[in-house]
Coordinates of C-alpha atoms in Angstrom, one line a residue:
X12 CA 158.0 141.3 69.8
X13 CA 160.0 138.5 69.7
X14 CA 164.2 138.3 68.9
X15 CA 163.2 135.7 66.3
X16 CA 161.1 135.8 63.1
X17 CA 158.2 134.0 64.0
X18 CA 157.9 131.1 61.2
X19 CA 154.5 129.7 60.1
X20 CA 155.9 126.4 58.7
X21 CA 158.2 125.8 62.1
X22 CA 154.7 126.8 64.2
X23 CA 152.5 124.3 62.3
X24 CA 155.5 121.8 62.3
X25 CA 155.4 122.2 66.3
X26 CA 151.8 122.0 66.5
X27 CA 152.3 118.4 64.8
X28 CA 154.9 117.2 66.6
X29 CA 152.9 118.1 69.9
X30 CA 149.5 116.4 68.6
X31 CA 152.1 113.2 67.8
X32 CA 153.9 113.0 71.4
X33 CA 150.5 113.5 72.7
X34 CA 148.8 110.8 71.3
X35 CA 152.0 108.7 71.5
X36 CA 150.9 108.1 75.7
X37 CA 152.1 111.6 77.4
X38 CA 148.2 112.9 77.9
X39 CA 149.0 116.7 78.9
X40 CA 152.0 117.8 77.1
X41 CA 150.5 120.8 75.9
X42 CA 150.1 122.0 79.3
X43 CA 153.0 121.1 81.1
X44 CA 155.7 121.7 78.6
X45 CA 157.5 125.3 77.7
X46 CA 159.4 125.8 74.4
X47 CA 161.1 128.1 72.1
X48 CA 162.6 126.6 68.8
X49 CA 165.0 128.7 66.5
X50 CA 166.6 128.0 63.3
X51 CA 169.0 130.6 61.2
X52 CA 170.6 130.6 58.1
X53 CA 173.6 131.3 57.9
X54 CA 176.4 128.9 59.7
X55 CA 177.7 131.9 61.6
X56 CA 174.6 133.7 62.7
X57 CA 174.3 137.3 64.4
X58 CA 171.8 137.7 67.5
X59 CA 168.5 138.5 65.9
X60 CA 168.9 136.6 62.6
X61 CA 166.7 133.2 63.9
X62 CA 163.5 132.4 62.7
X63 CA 161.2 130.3 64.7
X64 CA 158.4 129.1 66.8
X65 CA 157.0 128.1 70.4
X66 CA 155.1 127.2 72.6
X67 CA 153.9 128.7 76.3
X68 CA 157.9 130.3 75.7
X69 CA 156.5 133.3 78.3
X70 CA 155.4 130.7 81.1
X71 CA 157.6 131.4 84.1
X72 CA 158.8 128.2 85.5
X73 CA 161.2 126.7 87.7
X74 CA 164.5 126.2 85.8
X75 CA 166.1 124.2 87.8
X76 CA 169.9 124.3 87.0
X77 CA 169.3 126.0 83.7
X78 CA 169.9 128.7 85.7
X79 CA 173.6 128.1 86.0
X80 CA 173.9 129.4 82.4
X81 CA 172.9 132.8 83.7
X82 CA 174.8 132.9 86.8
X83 CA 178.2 131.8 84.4
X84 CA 177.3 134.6 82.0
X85 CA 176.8 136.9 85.2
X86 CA 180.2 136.1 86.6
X87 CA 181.8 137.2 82.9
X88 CA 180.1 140.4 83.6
X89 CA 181.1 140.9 87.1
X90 CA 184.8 140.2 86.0
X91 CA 184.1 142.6 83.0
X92 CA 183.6 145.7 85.5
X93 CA 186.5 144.5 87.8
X94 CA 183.6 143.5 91.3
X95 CA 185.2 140.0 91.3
X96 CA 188.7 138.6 90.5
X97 CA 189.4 136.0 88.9
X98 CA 191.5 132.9 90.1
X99 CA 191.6 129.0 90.2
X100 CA 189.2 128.5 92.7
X101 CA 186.3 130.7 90.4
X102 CA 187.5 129.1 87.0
X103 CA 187.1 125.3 88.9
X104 CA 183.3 126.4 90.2
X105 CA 183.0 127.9 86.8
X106 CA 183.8 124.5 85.1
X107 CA 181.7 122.2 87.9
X108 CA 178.3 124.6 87.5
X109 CA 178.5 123.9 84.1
X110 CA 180.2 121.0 82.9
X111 CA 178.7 118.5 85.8
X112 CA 176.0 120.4 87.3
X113 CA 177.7 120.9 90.4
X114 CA 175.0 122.7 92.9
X115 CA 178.1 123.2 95.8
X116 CA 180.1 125.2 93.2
X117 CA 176.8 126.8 92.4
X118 CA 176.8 128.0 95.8
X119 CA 180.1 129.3 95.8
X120 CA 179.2 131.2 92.3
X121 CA 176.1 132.7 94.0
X122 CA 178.3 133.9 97.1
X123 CA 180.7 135.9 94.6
X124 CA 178.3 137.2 92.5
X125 CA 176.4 138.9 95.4
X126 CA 178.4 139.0 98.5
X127 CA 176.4 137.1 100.7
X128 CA 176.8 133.7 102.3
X129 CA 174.4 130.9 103.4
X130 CA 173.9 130.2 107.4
X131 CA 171.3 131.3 110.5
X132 CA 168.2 133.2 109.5
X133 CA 169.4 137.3 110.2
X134 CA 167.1 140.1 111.2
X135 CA 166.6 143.4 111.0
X136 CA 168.6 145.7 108.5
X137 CA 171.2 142.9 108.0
X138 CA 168.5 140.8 106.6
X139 CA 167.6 143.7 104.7
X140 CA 170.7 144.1 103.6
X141 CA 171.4 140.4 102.0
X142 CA 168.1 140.2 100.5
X143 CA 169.3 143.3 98.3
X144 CA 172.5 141.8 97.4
X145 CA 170.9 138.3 96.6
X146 CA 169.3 140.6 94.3
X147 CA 172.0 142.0 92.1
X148 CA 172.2 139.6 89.4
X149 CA 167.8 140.4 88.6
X150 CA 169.1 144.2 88.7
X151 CA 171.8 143.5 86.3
X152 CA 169.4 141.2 83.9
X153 CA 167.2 144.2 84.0
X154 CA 169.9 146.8 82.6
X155 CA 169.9 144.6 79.5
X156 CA 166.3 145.9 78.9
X157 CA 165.2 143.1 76.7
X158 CA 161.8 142.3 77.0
X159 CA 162.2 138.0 77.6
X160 CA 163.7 139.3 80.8
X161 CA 160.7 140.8 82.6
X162 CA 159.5 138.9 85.5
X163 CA 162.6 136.7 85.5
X164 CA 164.3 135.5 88.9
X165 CA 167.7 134.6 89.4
X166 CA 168.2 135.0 92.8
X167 CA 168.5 131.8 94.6
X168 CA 170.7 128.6 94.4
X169 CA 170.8 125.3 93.8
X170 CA 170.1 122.7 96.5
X171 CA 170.4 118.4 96.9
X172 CA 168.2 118.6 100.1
X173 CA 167.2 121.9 99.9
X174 CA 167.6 125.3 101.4
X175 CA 167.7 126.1 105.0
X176 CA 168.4 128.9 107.3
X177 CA 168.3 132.3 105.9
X178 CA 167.9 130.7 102.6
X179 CA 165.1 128.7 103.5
X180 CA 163.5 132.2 104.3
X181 CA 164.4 133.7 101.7
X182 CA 162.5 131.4 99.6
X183 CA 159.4 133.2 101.4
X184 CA 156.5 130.9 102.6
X185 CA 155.0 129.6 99.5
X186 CA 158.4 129.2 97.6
X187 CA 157.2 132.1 96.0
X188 CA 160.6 133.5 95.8
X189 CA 162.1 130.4 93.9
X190 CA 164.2 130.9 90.4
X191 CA 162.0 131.6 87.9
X192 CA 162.9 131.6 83.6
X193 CA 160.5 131.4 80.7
X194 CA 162.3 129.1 77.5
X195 CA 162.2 132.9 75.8
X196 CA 164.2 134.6 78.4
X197 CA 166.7 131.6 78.4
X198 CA 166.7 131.2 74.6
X199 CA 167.0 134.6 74.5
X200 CA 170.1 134.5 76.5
X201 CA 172.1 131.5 75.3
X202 CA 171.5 132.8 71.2
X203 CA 173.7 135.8 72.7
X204 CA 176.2 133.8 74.2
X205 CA 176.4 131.9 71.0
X206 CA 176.7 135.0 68.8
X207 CA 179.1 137.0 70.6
X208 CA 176.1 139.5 71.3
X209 CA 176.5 139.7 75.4
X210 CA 179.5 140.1 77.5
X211 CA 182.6 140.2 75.2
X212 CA 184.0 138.4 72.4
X213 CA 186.2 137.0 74.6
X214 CA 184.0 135.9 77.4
X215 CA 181.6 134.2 75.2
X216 CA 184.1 132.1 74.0
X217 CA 185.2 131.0 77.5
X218 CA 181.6 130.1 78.0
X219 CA 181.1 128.2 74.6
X220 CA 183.6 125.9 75.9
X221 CA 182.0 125.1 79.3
X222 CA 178.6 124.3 77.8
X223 CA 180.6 122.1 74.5
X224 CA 179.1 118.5 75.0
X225 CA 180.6 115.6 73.4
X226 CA 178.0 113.2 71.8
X227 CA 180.5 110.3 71.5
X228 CA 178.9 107.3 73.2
X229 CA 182.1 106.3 74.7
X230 CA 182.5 109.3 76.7
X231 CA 178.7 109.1 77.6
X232 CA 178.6 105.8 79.0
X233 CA 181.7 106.9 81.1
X234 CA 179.8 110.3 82.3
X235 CA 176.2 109.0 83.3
X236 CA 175.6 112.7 84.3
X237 CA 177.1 114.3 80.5
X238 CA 173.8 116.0 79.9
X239 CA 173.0 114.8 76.9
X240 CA 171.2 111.0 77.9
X241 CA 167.8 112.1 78.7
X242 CA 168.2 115.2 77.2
X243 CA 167.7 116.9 73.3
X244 CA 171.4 115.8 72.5
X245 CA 170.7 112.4 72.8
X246 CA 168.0 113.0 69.7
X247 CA 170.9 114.6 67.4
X248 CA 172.7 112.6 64.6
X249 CA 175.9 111.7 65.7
X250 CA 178.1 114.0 63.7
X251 CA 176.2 117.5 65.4
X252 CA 178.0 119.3 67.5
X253 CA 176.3 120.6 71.1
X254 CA 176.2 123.7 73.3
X255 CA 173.9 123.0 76.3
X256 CA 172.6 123.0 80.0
X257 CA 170.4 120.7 81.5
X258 CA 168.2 120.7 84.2
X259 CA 166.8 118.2 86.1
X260 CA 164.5 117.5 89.8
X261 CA 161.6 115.7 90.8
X262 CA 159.2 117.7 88.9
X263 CA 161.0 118.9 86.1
X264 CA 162.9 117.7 83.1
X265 CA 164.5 120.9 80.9
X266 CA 167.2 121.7 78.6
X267 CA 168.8 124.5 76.6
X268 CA 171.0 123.5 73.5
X269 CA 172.5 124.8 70.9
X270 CA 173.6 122.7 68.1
X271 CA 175.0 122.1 64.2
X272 CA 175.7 119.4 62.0
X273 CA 179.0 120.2 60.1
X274 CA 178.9 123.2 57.1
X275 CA 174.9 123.4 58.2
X276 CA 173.6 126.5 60.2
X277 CA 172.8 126.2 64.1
X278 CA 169.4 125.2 65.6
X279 CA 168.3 126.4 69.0
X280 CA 166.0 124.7 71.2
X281 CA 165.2 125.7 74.7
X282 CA 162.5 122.7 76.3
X283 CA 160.6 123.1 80.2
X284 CA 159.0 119.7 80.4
X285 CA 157.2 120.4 84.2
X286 CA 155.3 118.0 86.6
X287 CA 156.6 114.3 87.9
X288 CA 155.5 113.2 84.3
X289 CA 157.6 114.8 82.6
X290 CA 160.9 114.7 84.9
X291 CA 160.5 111.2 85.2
X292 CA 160.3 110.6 81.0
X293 CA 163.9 110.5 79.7
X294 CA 162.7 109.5 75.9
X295 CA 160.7 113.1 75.8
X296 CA 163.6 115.5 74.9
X297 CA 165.4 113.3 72.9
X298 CA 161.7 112.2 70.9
X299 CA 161.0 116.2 70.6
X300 CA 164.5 117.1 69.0
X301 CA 164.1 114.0 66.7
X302 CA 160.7 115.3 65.9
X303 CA 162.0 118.7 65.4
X304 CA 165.3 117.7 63.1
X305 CA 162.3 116.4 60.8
X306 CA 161.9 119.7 59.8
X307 CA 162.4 119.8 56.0
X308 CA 163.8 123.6 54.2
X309 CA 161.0 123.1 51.8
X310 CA 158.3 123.1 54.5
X311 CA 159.7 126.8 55.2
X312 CA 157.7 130.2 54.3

């Protein structure tokens, strides 16, 4: 069952919009695009409250650094139950992974969170050993017991060039190891960082204001990597405020925002676009949030 209402109005809105972007030269959207779309009521909503619709939401893809919103919400956990402290250094990765993307202080996250480093490929009950700890933020996910979360992967990090060593192994063969997130399991867990609804009060705030994205065009043309160009935000009337984190690689083009115009309730939209089609279109998450925001209250059941 899903943590949203589903919506018949939103789902035959989305089915529209698809047929639309389709036709309008991007042959194959159905197949290689993910998404969850949620809208609430009230202007302060509580987990659970959305209504909503999607589309292949329980695909499991590659995230690419959409996964840094889990790892951030992992570390406010960790710090929670005292396995980490905190300290300049942590809050400056904290700040890189999700304010610019930063894949080194990714790596530094990942070390932290699971006690293991990057280097030579190890054997024998060491290698054991590390592949359990790169495990602990999946065994954590999985004491949340929410169904969006079964099958996901959060075990790897983020490379320019790619993984080598140990973690090139670790991968397994086939990549079959790689980071894997559906658009439910990630909508699932940024509506709760939004609402207050996992970690603490406290925590959630501190993580609101690393994903907070300014749409002023000033401060955009300044930041060519702010996360919003290319992205939903840049389909949002100017006056919305945005809570998001991007993702981006050769074969894949995905974002997870939150966002409200002022004295309106939130909309949530969590977008895989997958394949070198996709990465490579920058007008397809800002055309599917316009699309979206055409959404009308009267059109709703």
């Amino acid at each position: 069952m899903a943590f949203y209402r589903p919506d018949s109005a939103m789902a035959s809105h989305l089915e529209s919009v698809l047929d639309r972007m389709d036709a309008a030269g991007r042959p194959g959207l159905r197949n290689s695009l993910s998404m969850t779309w949620v809208r609430y009521d009230d202007v302060s909503p509580q987990a659970g409250e959305g209504r909503g619709a999607s589309w292949n939401q329980e695909r499991w893809v590659y995230p690419a650094s959409v996964v840094k919103l889990i790892y951030a919400v992992a570390v406010e956990r960790w710090q929670q139950r005292d396995l980490i402290p905190d300290s300049d250094e942590l809050k400056r990765a904290m700040r890189d992974m999700i304010a610019e993307s930063s894949n080194d202080a990714t790596g530094l996250v990942v070390d932290l969170l699971t006690g293991t480093t990057s280097g030579p490929e190890l054997h024998g009950d060491r290698w054991e050993l590390w592949q359990r700890q790169r495990r602990l933020v999946n065994d954590w996910l999985a004491t949340l017991e929410w169904p969006e979360l079964d099958g996901v992967n959060c075990c790897q990090k983020t490379w320019g060039d790619g993984p080598y060593g140990r973690e090139k192994r670790f991968y397994g063969a086939d990549n079959g190891n790689r980071n894997a997130l559906s658009t439910a399991s990630t909508a699932r867990m940024l509506e709760a960082v939004m609402t207050g609804a996992v970690v603490s009060p406290p925590a959630c705030r501190r993580l609101r204001d690393l994903l907070s994205r300014s749409l002023d065009p000033d401060q955009r043309r300044a930041d060519p990597e702010n996360q919003v160009d290319g992205f939903l935000g840049e389909g949002l009337p100017a006056a919305s405020r945005l809570w998001s984190k991007a993702g981006w690689m050769s074969q894949a083009r995905h974002d997870a925002a939150w966002w409200q115009l002022p004295d309106a309730p939130p909309t949530m939209v969590v977008a895989f676009g997958s394949g070198s089609d996709r990465a490579q279109d920058e007008q397809l998450l800002p055309d599917l949030a316009r699309a979206l925001g055409d959404f009308m209250p009267s059109e709703e059941s």
